[in-house]
Coordinates of C-alpha atoms in Angstrom, one line a residue:
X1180 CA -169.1 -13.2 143.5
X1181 CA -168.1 -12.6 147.0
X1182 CA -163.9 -12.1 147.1
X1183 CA -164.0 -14.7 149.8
X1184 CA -164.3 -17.8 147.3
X1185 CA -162.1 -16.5 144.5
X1186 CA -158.6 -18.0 145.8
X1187 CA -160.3 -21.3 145.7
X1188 CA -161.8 -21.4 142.7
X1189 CA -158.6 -19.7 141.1
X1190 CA -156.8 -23.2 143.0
X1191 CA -159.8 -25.4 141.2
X1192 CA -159.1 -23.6 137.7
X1193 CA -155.2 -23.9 137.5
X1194 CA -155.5 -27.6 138.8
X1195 CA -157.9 -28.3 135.7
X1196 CA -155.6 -26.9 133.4
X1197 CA -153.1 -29.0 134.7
X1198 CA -154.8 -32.0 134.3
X1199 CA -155.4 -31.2 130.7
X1200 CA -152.0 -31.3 130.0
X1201 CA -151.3 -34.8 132.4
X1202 CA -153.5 -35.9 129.7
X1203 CA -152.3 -34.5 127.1
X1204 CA -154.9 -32.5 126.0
X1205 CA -153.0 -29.0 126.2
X1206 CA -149.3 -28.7 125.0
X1207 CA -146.0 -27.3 126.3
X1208 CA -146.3 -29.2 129.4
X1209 CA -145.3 -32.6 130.1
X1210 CA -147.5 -34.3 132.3
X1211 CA -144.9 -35.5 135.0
X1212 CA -144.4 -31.4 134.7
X1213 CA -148.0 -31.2 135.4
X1214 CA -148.2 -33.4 138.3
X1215 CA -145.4 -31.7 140.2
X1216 CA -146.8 -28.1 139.4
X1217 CA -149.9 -29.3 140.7
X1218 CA -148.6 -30.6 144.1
X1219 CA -146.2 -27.8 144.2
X1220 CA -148.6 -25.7 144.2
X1221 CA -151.3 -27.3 146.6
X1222 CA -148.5 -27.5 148.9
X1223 CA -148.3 -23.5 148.7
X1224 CA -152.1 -23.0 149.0
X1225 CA -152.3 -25.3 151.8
X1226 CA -149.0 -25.2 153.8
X1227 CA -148.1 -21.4 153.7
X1228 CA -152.0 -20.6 154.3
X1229 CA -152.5 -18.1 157.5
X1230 CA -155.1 -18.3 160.2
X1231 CA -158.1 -19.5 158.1
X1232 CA -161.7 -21.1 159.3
X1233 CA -161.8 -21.8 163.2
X1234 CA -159.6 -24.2 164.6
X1235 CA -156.5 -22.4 164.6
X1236 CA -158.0 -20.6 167.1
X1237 CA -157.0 -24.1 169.5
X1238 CA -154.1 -25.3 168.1
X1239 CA -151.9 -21.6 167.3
X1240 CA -151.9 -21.5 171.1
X1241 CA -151.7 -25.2 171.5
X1242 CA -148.2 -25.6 169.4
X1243 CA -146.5 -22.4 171.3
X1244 CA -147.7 -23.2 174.9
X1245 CA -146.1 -27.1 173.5
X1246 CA -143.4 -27.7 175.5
X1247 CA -140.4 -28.5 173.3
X1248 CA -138.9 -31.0 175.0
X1249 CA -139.4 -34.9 174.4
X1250 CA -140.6 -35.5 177.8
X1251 CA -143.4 -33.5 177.5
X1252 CA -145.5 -36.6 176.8
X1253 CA -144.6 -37.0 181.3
X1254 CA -145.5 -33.6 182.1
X1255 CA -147.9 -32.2 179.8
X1256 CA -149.9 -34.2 177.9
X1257 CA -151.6 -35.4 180.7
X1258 CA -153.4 -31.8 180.7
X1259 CA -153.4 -31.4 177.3
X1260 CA -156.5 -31.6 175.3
X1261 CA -155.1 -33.4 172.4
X1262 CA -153.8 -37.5 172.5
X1263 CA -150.2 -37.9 172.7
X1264 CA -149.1 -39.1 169.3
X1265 CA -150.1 -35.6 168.1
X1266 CA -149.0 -33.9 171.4
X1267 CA -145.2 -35.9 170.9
X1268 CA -145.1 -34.7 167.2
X1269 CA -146.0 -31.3 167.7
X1270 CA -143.0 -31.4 170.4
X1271 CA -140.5 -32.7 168.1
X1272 CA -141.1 -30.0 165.6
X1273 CA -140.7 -27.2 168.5
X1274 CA -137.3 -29.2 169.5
X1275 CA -136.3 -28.3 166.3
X1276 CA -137.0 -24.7 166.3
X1277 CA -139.8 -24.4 164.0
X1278 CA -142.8 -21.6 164.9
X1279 CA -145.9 -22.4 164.1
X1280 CA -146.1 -21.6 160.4
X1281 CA -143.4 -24.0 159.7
X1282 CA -145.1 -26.4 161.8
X1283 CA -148.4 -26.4 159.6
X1284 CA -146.3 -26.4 156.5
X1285 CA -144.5 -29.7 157.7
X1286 CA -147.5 -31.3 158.2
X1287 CA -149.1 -30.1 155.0
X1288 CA -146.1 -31.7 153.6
X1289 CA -146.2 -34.8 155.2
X1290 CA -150.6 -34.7 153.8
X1291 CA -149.5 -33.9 150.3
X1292 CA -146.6 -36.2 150.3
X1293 CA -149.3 -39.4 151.2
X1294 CA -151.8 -37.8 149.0
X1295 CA -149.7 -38.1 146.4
X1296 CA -148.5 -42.1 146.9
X1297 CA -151.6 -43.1 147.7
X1298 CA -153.3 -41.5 144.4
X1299 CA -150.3 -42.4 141.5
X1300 CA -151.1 -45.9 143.2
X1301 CA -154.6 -46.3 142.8
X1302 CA -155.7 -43.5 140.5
X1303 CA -155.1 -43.0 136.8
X1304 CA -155.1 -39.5 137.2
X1305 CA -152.7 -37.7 140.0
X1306 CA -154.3 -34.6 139.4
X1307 CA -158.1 -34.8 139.0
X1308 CA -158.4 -36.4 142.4
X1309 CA -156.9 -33.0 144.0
X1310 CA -159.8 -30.9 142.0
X1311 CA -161.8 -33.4 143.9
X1312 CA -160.0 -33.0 147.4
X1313 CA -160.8 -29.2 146.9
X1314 CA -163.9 -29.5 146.3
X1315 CA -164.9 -32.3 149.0
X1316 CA -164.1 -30.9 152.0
X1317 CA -159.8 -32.0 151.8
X1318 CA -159.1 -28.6 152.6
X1319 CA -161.9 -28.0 155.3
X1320 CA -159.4 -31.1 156.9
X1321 CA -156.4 -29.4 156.2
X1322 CA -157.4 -26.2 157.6
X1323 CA -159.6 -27.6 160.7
X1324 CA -158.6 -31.2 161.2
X1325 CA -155.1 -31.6 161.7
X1326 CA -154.8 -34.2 163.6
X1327 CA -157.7 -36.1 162.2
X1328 CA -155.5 -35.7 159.0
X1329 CA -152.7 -37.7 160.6
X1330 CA -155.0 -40.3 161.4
X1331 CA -156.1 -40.5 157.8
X1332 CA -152.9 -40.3 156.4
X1333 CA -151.9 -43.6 158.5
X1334 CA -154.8 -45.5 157.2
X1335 CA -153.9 -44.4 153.7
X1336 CA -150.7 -45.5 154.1
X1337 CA -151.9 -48.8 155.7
X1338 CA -154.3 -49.5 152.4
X1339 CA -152.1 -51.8 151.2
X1340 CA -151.4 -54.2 154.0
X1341 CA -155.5 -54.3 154.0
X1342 CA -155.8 -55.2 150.5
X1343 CA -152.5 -57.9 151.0
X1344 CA -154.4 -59.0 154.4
X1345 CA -151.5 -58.4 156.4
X1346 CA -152.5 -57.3 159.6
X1347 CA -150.1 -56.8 162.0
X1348 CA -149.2 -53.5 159.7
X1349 CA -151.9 -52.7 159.4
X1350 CA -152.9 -52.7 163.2
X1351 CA -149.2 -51.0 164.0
X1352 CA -150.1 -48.1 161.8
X1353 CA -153.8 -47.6 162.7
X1354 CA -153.1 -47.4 166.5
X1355 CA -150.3 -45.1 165.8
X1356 CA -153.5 -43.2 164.0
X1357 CA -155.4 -43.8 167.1
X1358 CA -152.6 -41.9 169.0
X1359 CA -153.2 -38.5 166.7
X1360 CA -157.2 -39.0 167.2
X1361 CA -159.0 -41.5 169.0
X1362 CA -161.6 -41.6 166.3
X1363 CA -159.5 -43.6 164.1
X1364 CA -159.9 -46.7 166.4
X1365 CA -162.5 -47.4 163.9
X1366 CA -160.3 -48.2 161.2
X1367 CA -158.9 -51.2 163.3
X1368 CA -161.6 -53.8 162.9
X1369 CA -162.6 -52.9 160.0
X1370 CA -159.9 -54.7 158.7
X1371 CA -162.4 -57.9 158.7
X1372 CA -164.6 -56.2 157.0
X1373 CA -163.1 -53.1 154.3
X1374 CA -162.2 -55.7 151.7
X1375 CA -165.5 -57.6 151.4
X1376 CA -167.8 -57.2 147.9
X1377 CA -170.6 -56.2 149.0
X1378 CA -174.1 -57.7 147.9
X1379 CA -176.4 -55.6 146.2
X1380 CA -179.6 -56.3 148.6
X1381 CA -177.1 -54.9 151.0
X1382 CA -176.6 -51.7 149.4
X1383 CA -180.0 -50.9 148.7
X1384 CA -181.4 -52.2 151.5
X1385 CA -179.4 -49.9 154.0
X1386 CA -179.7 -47.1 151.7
X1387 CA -183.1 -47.3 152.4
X1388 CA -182.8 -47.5 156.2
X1389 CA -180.4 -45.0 156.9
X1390 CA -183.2 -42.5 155.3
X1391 CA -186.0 -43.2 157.0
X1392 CA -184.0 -43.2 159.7
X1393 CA -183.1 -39.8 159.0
X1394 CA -186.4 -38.6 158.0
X1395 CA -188.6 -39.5 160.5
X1396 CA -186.1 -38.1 163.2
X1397 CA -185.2 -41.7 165.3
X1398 CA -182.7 -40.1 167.8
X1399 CA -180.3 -42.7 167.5
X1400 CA -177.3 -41.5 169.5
X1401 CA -180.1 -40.0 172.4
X1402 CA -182.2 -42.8 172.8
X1403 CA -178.8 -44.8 172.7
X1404 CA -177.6 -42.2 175.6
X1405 CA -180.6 -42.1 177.4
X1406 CA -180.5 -46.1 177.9
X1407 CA -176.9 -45.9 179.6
X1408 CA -177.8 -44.2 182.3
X1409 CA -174.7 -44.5 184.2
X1410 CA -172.7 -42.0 181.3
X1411 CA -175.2 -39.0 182.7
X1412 CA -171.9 -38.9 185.5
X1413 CA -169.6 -38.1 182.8
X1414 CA -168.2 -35.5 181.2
X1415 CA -169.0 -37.3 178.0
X1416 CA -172.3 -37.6 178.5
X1417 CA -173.1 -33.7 178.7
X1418 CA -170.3 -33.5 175.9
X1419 CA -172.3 -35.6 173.2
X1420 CA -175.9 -34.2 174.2
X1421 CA -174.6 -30.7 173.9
X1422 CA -173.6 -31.2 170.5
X1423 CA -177.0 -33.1 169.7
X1424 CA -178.8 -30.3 171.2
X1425 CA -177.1 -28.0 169.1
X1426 CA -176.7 -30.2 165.9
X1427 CA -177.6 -28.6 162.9
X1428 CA -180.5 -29.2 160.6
X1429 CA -179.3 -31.3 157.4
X1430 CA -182.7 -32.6 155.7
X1431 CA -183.2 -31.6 152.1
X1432 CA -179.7 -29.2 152.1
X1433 CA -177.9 -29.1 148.7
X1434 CA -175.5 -31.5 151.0
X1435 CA -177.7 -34.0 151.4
X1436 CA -179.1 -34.3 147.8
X1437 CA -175.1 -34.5 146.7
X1438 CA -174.1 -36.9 149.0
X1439 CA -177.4 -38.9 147.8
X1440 CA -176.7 -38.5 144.2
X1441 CA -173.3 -39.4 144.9
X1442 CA -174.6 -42.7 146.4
X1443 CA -176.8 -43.7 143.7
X1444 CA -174.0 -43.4 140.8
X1445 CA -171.5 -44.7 142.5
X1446 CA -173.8 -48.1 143.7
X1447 CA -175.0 -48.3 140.3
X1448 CA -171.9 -48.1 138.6
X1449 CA -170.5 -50.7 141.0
X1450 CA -169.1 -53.2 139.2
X1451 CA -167.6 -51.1 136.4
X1452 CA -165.9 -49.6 139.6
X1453 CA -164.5 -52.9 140.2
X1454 CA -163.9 -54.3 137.0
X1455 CA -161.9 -50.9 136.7
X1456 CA -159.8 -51.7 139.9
X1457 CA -160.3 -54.3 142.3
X1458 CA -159.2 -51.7 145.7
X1459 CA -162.5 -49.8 144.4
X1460 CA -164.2 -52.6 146.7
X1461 CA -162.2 -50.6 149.7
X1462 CA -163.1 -47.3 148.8
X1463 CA -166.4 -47.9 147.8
X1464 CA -167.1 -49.8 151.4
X1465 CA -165.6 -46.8 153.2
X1466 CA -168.2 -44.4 150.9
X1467 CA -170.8 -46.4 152.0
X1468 CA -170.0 -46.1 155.8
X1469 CA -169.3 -42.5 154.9
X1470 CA -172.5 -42.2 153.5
X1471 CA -174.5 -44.1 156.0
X1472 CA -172.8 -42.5 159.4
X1473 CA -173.5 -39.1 158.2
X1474 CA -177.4 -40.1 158.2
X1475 CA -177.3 -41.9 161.1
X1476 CA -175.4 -39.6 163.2
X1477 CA -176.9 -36.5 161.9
X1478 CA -178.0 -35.4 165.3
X1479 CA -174.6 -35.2 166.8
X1480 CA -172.5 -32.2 164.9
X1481 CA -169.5 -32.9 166.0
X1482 CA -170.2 -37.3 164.9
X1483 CA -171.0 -35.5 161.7
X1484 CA -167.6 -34.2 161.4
X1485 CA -165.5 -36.4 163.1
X1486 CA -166.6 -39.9 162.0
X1487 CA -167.6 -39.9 158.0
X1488 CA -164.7 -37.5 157.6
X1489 CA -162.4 -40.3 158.5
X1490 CA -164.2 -41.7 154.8
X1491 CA -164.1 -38.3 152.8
X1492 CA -161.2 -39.5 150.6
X1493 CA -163.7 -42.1 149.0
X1494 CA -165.1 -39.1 147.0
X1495 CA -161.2 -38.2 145.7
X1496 CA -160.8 -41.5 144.7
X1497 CA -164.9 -42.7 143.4
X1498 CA -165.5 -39.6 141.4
X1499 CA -162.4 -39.7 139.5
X1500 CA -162.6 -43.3 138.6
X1501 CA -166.3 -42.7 137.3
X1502 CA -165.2 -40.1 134.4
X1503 CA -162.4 -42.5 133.2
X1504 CA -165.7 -45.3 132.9
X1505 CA -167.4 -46.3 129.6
X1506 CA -171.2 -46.0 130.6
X1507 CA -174.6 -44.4 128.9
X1508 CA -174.9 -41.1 130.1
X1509 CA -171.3 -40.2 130.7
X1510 CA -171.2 -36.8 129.5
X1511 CA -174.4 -35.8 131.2
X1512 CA -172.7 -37.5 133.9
X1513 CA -169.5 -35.5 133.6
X1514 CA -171.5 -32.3 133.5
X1515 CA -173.5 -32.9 136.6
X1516 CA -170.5 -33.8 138.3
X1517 CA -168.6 -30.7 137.2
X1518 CA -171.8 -28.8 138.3
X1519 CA -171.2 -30.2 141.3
X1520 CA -167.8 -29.0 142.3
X1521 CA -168.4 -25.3 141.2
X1522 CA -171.5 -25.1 143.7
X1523 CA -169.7 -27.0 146.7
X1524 CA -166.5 -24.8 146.3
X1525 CA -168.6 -21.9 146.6
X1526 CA -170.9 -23.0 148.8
X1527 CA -167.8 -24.1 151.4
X1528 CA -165.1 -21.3 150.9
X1529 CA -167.9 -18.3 150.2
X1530 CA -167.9 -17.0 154.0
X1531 CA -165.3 -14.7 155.5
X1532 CA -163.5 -17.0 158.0
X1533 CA -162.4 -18.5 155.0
X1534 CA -161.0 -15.4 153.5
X1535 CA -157.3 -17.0 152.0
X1536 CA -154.0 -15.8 153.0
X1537 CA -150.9 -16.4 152.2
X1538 CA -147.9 -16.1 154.4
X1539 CA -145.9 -15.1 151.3
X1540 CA -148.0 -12.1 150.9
X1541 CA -149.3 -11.5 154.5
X1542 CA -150.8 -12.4 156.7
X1543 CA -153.6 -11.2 159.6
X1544 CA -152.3 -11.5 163.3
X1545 CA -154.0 -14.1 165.6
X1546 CA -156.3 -12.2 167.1
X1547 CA -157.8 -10.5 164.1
X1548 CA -159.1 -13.6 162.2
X1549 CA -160.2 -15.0 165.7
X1550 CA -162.8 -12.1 165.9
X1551 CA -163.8 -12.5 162.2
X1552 CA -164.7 -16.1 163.2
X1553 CA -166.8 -15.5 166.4
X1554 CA -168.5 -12.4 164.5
X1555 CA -169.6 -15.1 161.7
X1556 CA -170.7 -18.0 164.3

């Protein structure tokens, strides 16, 4: 085992343990003990972390060039590559004389602190849907996506205004979202649509689309480009086909065949889901866009990332929900699914720009883990 992938699985282990003893399967802890060990503890991992993956590399030089005045939104956001709700907040934080360390381990507060509402609300475990977030890319977001991770906490946070079809909160919310990345202008209209049961010719019907889509290689997002021939001006336009031209290769990846397996279960299990919790309709809706963007836009890396990331938490809250289900198969179920978070924890975290470190026990300078990420690319 390479040491790279060892801090992570040592997060995944001690996260399982305390969720034996939430449910009471392990004594000498309570599990209200439990829960806040667990969150205390994620918020340690992820909020005193040091320069780890790639895009620190932006924003470390981002937040200290950040102006800390609350004015900067007149004078430099215009020039800033990030939207203004993010560029305003980062501000704020330098107003109040934070570095950059304590500016990450605000904001990871601010993640773990909605992570935890939003799952005591509409999870029966708090802690099993954290072995989940580890697992399923939540700290690839944490680490990489910061202000994607705004936008998704503010859509969280707006779940129950979509669920008690009150809109106006919603909206408010999900354009102050919009403000930390444009992306999660998305989120607005599909207000209309989130909390709709979908049909089951629907389901399967799509499912079957978006893979021969995928598998015969229709270029979507270039043929779509190609057509609007005025964008070929734009900045945008060389932008997107950049990233197409460069976009990985997903087709029969250990990725694809979870993310597969992952729709099958969860569309079969469907209305268990439901009968379980009625706000499963939400989440399982925003899995299926999850599932069906990522084949659709699988051209377009940085689509891949951006758009059925804004959906990861589906995964948090689905998987969780199917081990607490009475079904045939469960415990073969169980075990796949357990199978399943060993190999993508270690196929995620087992390369050297993910090496962990801790600013409690040191931490490489800047520079340093920028060269070990452009020696890995």
């Amino acid at each position: 085992m390479r040491p790279y992938v060892f801090p992570y699985f040592l997060l995944g282990g001690v996260l399982y343990f305390l969720y034996l003893c939430e449910k009471g399967l392990i004594k000498g802890i309570r599990p209200k003990s439990a829960r806040w060990s667990a969150y205390i503890i994620m918020w340690i991992f992820i909020g005193l972390r040091g320069h780890i993956m790639s895009d620190f590399i932006i924003y470390y030089p981002f937040y200290n060039e950040t102006c800390p005045s609350l004015l900067i939104l007149f004078d430099a956001w215009p020039a800033s590559l990030f939207e203004p709700g993010y560029v305003l907040y980062a501000s704020i934080v330098k107003t109040l004389g934070f570095d950059y360390f304590a500016f990450i381990a605000i904001s990871s507060l601010i993640d773990i602190g909605v992570f935890a509402w939003f799952f005591h609300r509409y999870c029966k475990s708090m802690i099993l849907p954290l072995i989940f977030f580890v697992a399923f890319n939540g700290l690839l977001m944490e680490f990489n996506l910061l202000r994607n991770i705004k936008a998704i906490d503010l859509f969280l946070l707006s779940f129950p205004y979509l669920q008690n079809r009150k809109f106006l909160p919603y909206l408010l919310l999900n354009i102050l979202g919009f403000s930390f990345h444009n992306s999660a202008a998305l989120f607005i209209p599909l207000y209309f649509l989130l909390d709709k049961k979908m049909p089951k010719w629907l389901i399967w019907s799509s499912f079957i689309a978006v893979n021969i889509f995928y598998f015969l290689n229709i270029s979507i997002i270039s043929d779509l480009m190609s057509q609007l021939s005025f964008l070929e001006e734009t900045r945008m336009y060389d932008k997107i086909t950049g990233y197409a031209s460069n976009s990985d290769e997903f087709k029969f990846s250990i990725g694809y065949f979870e993310r597969t397996f992952a729709f099958i279960l969860f569309s079969l299990l469907y209305e268990k889901l439901i009968h379980q919790n009625k706000s499963n309709i939400i989440v399982y809706n925003c899995f299926w866009i999850y599932y069906c963007s990522f084949l659709l836009f699988y051209e377009v890396s940085v689509l891949t990332e951006r758009i059925p990331f804004l959906f990861m938490f589906s995964y948090w809250i689905l998987y969780p929900a199917v081990t607490e289900l009475n079904f045939r198969y469960r415990q073969i179920i169980s075990l796949i699914i357990s199978f399943l978070v060993i190999l993508k924890i270690w196929t995620s975290y087992n390369f050297e720009p993910c090496k962990y470190e801790n600013v409690l026990f040191g931490i490489s300078d800047y520079h340093t883990r920028k060269n070990i990420y452009e020696k890995n690319v």
